[in-house]
Short mmCIF file of C-alpha atoms (C1' of nucleotides) in Angstrom, two decimals:
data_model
loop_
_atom_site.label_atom_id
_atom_site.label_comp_id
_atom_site.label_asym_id
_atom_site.label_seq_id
_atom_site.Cartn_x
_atom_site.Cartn_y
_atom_site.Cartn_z
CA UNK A 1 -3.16 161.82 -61.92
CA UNK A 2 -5.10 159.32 -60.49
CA UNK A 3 -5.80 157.63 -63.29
CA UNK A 4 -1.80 156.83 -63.84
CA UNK A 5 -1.95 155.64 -60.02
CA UNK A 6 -4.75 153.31 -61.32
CA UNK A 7 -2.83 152.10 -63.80
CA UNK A 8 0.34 151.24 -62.21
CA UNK A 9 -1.93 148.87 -60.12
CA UNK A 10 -2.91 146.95 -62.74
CA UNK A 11 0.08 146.56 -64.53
CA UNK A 12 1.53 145.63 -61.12
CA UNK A 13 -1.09 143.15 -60.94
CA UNK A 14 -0.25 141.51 -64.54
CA UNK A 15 3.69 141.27 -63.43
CA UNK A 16 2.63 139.31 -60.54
CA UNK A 17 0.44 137.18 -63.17
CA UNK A 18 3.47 136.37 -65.09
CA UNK A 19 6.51 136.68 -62.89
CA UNK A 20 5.23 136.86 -59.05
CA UNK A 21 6.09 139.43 -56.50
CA UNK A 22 9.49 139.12 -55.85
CA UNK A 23 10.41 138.93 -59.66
CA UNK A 24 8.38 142.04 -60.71
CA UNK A 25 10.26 145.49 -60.10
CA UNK A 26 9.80 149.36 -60.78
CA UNK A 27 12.11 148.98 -63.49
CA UNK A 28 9.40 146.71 -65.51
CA UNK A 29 7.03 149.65 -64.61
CA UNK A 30 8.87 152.88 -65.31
CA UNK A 31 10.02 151.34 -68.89
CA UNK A 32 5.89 149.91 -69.43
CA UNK A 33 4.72 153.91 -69.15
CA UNK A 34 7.84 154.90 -70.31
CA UNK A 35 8.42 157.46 -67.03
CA UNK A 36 11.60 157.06 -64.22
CA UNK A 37 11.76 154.60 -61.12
CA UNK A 38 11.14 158.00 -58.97
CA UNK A 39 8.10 158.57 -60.50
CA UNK A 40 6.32 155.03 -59.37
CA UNK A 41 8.27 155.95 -56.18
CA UNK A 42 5.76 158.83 -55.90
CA UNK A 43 2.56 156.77 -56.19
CA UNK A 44 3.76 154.26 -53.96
CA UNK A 45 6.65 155.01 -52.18
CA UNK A 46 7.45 151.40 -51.57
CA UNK A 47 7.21 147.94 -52.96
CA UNK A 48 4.81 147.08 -50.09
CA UNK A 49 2.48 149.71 -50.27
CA UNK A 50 2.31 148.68 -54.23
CA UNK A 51 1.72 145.47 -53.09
CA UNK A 52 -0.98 146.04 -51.04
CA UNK A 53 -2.99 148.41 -53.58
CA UNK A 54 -2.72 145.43 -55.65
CA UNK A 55 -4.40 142.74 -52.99
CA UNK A 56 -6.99 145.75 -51.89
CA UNK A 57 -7.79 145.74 -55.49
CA UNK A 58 -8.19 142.07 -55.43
CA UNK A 59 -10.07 141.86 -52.28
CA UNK A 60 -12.31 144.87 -53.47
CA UNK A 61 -13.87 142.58 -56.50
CA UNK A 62 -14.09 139.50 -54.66
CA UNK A 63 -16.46 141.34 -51.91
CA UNK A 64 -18.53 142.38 -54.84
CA UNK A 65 -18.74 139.10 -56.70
CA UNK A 66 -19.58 137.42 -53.30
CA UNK A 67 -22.56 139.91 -52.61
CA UNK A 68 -23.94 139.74 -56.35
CA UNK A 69 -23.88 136.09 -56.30
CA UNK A 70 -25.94 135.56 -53.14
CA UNK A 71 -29.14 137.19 -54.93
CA UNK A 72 -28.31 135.66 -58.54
CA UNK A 73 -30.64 133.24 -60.28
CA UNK A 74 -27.56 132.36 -62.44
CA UNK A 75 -26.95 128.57 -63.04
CA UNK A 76 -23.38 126.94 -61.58
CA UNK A 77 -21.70 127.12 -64.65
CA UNK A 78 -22.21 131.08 -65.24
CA UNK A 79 -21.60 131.48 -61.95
CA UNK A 80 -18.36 129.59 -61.83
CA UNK A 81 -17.63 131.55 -65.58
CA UNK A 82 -17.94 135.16 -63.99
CA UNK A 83 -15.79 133.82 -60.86
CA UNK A 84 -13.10 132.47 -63.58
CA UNK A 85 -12.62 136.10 -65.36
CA UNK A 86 -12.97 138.04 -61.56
CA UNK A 87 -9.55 138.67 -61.23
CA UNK A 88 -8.43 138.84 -65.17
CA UNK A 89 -10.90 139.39 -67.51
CA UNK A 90 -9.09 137.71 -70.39
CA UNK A 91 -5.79 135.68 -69.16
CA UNK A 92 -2.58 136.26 -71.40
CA UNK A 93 -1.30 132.77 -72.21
CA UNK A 94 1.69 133.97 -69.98
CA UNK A 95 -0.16 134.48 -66.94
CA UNK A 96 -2.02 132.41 -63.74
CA UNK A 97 -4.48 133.88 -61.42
CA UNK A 98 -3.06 136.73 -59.05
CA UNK A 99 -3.90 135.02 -56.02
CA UNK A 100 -1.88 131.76 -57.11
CA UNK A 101 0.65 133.35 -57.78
CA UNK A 102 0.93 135.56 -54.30
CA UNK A 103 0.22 132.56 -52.53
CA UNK A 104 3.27 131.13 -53.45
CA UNK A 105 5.53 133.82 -52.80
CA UNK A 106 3.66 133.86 -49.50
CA UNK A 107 7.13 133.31 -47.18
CA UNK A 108 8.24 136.48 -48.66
CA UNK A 109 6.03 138.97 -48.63
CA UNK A 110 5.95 141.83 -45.87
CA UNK A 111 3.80 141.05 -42.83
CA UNK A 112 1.17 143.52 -43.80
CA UNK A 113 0.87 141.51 -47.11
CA UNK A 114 0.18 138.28 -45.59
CA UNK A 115 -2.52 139.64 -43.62
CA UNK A 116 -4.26 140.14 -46.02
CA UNK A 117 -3.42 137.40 -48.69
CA UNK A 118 -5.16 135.28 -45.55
CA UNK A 119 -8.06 137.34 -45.52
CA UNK A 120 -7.84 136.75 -49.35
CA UNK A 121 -7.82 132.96 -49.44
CA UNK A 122 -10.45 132.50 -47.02
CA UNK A 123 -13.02 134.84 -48.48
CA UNK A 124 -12.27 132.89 -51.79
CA UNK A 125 -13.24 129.28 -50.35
CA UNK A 126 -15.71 130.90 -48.48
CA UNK A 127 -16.98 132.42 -51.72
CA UNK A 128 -17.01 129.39 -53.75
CA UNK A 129 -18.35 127.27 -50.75
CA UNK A 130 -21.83 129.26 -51.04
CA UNK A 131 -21.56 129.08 -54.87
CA UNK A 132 -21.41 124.78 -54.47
CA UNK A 133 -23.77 124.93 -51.41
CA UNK A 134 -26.54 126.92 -53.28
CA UNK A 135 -26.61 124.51 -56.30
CA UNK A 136 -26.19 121.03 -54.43
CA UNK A 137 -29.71 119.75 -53.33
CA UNK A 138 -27.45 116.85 -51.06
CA UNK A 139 -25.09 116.99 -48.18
CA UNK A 140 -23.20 119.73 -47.22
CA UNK A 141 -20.50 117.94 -45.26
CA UNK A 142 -17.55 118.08 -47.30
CA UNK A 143 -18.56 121.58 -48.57
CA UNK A 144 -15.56 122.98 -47.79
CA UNK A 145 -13.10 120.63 -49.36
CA UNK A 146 -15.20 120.53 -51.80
CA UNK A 147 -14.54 124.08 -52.54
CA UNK A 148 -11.18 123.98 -52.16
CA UNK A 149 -11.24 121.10 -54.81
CA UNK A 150 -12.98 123.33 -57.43
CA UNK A 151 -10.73 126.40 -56.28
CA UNK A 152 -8.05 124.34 -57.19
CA UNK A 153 -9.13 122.80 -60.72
CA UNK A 154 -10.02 126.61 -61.86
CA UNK A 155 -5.98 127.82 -61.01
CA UNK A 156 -4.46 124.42 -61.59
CA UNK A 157 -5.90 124.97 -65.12
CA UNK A 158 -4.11 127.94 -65.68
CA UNK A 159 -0.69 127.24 -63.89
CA UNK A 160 -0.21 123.76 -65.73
CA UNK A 161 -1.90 125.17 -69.10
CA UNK A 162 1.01 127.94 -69.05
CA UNK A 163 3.80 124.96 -68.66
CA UNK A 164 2.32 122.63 -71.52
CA UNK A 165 0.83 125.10 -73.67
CA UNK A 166 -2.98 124.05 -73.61
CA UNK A 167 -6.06 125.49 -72.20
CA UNK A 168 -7.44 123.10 -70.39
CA UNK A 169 -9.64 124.92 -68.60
CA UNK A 170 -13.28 124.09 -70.30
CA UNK A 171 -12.71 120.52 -70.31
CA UNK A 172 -12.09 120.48 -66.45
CA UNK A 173 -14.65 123.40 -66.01
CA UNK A 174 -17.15 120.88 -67.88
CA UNK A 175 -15.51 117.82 -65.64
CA UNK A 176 -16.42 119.73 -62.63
CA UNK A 177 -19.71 120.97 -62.95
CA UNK A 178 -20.88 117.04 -64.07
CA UNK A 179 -18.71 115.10 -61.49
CA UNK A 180 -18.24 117.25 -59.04
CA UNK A 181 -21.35 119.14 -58.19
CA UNK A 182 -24.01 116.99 -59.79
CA UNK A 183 -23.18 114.06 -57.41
CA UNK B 1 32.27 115.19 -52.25
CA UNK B 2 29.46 113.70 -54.38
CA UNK B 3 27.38 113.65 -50.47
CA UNK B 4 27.70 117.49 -50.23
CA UNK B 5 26.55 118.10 -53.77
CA UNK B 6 23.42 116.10 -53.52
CA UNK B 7 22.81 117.72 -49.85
CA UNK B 8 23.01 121.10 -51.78
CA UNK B 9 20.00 120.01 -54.17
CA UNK B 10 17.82 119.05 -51.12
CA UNK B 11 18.45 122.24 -49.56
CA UNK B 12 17.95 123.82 -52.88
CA UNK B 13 14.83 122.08 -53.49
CA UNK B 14 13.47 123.04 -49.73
CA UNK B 15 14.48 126.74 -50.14
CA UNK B 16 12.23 126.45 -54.28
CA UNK B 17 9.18 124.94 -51.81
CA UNK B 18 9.43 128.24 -49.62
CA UNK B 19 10.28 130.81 -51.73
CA UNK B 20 10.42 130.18 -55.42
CA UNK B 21 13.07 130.05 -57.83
CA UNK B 22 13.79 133.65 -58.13
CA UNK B 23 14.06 134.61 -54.95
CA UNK B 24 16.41 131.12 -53.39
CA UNK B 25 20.11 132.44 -53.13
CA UNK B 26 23.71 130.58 -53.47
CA UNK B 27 23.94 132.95 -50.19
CA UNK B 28 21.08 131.54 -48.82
CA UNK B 29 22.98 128.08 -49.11
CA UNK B 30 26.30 129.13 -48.39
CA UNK B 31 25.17 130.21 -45.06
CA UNK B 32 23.14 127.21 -44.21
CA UNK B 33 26.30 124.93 -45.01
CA UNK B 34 28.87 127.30 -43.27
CA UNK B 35 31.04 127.73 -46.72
CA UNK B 36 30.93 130.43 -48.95
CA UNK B 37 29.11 131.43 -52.23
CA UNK B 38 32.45 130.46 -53.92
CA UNK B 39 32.24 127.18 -53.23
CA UNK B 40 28.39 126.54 -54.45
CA UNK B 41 29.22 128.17 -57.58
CA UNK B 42 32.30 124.82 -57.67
CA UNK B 43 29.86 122.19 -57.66
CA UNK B 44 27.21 124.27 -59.99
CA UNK B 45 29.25 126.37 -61.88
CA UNK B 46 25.56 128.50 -62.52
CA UNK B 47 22.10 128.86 -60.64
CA UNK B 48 20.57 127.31 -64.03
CA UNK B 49 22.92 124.34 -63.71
CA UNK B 50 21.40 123.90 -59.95
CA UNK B 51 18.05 124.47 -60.73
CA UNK B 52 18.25 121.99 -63.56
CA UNK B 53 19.77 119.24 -60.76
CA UNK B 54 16.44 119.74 -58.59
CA UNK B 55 14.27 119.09 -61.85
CA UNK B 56 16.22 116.21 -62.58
CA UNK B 57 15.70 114.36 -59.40
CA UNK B 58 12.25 115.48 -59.44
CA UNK B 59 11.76 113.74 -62.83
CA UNK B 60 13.94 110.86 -61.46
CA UNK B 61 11.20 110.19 -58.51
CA UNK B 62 8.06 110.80 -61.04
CA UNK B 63 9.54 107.95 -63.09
CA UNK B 64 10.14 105.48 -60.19
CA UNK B 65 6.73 105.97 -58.71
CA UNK B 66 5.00 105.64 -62.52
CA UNK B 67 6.98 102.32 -62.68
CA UNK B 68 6.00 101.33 -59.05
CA UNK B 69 2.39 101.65 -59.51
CA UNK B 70 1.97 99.43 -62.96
CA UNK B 71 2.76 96.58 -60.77
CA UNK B 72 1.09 97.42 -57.74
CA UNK B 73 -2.19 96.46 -56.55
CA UNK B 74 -2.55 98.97 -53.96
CA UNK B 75 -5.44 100.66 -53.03
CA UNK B 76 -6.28 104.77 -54.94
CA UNK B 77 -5.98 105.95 -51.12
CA UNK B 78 -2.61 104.62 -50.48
CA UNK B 79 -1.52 105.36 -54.17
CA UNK B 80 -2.23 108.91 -53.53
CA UNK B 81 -0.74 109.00 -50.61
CA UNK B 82 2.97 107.72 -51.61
CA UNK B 83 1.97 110.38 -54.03
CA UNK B 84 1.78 113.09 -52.63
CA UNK B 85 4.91 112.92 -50.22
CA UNK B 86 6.71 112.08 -53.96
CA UNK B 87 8.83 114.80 -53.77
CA UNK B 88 8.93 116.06 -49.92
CA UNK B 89 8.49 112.96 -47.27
CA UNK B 90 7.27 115.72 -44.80
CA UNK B 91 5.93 119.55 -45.65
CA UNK B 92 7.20 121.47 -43.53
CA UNK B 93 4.55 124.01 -42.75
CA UNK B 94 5.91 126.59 -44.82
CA UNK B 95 6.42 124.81 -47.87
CA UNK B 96 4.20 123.61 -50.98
CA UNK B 97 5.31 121.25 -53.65
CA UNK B 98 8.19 122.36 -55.08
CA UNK B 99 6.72 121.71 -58.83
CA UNK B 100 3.96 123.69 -58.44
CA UNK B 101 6.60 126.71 -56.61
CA UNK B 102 8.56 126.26 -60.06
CA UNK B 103 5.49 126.57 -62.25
CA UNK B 104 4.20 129.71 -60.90
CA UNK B 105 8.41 130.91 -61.46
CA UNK B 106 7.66 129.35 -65.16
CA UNK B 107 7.92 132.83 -67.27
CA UNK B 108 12.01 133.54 -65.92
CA UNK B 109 12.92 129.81 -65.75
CA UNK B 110 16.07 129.55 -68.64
CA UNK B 111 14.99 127.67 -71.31
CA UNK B 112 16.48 124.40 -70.56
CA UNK B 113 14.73 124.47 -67.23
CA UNK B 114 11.44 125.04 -69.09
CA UNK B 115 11.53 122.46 -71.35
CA UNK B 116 12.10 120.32 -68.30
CA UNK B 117 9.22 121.35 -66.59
CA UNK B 118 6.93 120.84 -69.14
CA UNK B 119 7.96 117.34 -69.16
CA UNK B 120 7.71 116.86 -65.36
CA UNK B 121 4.24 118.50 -65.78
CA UNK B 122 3.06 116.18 -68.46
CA UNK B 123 4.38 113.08 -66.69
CA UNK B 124 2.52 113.97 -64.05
CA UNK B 125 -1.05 114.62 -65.42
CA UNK B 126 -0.71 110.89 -67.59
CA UNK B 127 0.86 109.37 -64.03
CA UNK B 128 -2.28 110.77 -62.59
CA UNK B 129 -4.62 109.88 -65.33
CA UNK B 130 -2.91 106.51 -65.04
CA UNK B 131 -3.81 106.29 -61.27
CA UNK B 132 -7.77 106.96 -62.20
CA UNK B 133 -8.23 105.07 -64.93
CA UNK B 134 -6.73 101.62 -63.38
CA UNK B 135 -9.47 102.17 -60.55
CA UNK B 136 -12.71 103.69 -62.27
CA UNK B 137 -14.62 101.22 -63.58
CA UNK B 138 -16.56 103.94 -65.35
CA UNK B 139 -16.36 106.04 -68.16
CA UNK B 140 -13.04 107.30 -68.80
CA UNK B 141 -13.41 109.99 -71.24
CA UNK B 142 -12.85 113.04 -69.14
CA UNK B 143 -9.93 111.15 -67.05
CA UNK B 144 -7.26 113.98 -68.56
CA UNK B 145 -9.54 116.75 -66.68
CA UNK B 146 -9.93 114.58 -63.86
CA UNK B 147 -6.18 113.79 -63.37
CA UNK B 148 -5.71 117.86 -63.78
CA UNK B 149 -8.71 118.56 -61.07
CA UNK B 150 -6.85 116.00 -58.49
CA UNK B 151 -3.22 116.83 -59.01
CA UNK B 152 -4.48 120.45 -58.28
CA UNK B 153 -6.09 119.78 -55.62
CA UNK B 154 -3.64 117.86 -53.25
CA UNK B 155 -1.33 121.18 -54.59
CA UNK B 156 -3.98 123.73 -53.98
CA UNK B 157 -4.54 121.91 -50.48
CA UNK B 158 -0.65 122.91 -49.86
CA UNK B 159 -0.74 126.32 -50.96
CA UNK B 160 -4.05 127.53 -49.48
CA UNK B 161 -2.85 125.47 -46.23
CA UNK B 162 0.08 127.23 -45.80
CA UNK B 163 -1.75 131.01 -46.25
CA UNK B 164 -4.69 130.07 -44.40
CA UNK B 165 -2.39 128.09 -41.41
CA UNK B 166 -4.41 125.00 -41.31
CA UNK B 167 -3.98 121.16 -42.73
CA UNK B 168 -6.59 120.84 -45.37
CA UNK B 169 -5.14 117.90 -47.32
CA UNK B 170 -6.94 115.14 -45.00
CA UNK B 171 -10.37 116.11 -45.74
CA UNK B 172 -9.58 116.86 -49.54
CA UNK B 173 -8.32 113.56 -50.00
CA UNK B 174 -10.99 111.83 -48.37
CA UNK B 175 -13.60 113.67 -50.50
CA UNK B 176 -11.55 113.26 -53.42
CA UNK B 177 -11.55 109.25 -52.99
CA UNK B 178 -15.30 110.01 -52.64
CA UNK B 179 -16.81 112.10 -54.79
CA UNK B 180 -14.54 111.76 -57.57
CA UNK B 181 -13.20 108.51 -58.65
CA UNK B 182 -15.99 106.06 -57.05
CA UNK B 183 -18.66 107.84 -59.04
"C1'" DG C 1 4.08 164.47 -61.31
"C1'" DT C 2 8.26 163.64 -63.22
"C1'" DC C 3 13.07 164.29 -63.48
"C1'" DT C 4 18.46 163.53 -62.37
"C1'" DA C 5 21.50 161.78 -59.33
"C1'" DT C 6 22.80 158.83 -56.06
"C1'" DA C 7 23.08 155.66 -52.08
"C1'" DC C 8 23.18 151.06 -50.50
"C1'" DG C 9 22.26 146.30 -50.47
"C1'" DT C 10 22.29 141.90 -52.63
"C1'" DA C 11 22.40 139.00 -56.59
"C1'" DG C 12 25.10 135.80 -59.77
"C1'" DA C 13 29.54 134.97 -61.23
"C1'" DT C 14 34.86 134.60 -61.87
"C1'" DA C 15 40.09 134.60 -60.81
"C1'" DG C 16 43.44 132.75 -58.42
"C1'" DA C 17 45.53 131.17 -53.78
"C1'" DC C 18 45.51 127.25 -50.50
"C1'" DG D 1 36.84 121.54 -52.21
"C1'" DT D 2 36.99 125.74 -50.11
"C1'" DC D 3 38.80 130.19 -49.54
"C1'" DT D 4 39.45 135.63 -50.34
"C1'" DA D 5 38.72 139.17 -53.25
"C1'" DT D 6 36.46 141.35 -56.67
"C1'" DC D 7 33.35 142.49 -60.53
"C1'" DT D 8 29.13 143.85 -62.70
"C1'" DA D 9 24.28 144.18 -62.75
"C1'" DC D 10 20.17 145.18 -60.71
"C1'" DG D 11 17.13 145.81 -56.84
"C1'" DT D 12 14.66 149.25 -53.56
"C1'" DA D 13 14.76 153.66 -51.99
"C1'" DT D 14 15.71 158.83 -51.17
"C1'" DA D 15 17.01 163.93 -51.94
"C1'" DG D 16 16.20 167.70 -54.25
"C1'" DA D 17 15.51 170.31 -58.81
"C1'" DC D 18 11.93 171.44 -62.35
#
DNA sequence: GTCTATACGTAGATAGAC
DNA sequence: GTCTATCTACGTATAGAC
């Protein structure tokens, strides 16, 4: 059943969301779709490989948003929209972005994992780099912190709107696109 | 030994910045202060008791450094910086700030521990907005966005430093200071 | 593919001696 | 304050039947 396989990855990815890696477990799994621990054992016989399925998953649509975005006529602000709903298309009001939340259980995840939670993290800022770069008609210095910056804003949204109960996402979406790129 | 109790939080509140809140141990402690888990469990009779100790000196330092800067007449640049080493003099390279380690930990936080944390997060967006709107000279509708978009990025600059292996906070903070607030 | 059964480690926590 | 000893719960993981 590859479908079930499927599955298990997202669901995977959504613990992480709410809980992180080293919180989630096959136990939330096997009680989600209601089979044993063995069973997820089959799919991915360990935590790791799970782990991994999950960040190829992520990697996967963030080499496909990068490639449609360099022929796109789009303006910032859809761009910046699709980038927003890449890795969730509609955030629970219990969850962050994947990445964020891997990224801070970075000391503890198996070698393999890091790899590619690097490979990850770069490709993002590279990723939104090109997005700023494309739209800003002046210097390109600072690009990269610049990035970063809006990088940051879009998952700082999330992370503090979970704590204090408030989207603020569109306001500092709006902040950004005005201050930040429009300069 | 009121000494060894407050050296437990700092080690407590080191382990949070490399490796969450879930996943820090009394064993991890016990070991690092040659006594046993028995003896951590004397001085905080639960984990929820010691995690609530790090929030509370986390809250303590937010509140002395809001206080601080209503007087001062400081620069942004040197506000920011006491800032940012608020609540870790020196990163170690494998740590991030230990607020934003605890937010991403915020769905299995006890209760009491969340209601802190929404505090500490809220005191830090209006210390922040606080910080911007004393310097712009500007408009200062959209400071709550723009206290959210900086506090995430000095953050962001630690967590996407740490994955990426590579100091990203100087440039940030110059463009920051740049782009931002002198617009 | 999914099950039962089980092994083994580690976690948080407590009782009671020193 | 710190210890030894112990408990219970839960984690990842495996063997082997269906």
């Amino acid at each position: 059943m590859e479908n079930r396989k499927s599955e298990i990855i997202s669901f995977a990815k959504s613990l992480i969301q709410q809980k992180g890696y080293a919180a989630f477990s096959y136990d939330d799994i096997s009680k989600h779709f209601g089979i044993t621990k063995a069973s997820i054992h089959y799919h991915f016989e360990k935590k790791e490989d799970l782990g991994l399925a999950v960040l190829n998953r992520l990697h996967l649509r963030l080499t496909e948003f990068s490639a449609s975005i360099a022929t796109s006529r789009e303006s910032l602000e859809k761009k910046l929209d699709r980038f927003y709903r890449l890795q969730s298309e509609k955030f629970a009001a219990n969850e962050i972005c994947p990445v964020s939340a891997l990224q801070t259980d970075f000391e503890l995840l198996p070698e393999r994992m890091r790899v590619k939670m690097q490979e990850i993290s770069r490709l993002e800022l590279t990723v939104m780099q090109d997005m700023i770069t494309d739209e800003a008609s002046g210097r390109e210095a600072d690009s990269r912190a610049m990035a970063l910056v809006v990088l940051a804003a879009i998952k700082g949204s999330l992370q503090y709107g979970r704590v204090i109960n408030e989207d603020m996402l569109p306001e500092v979406m709006s902040g950004i696109c005005q201050s930040i790129i429009r300069r």
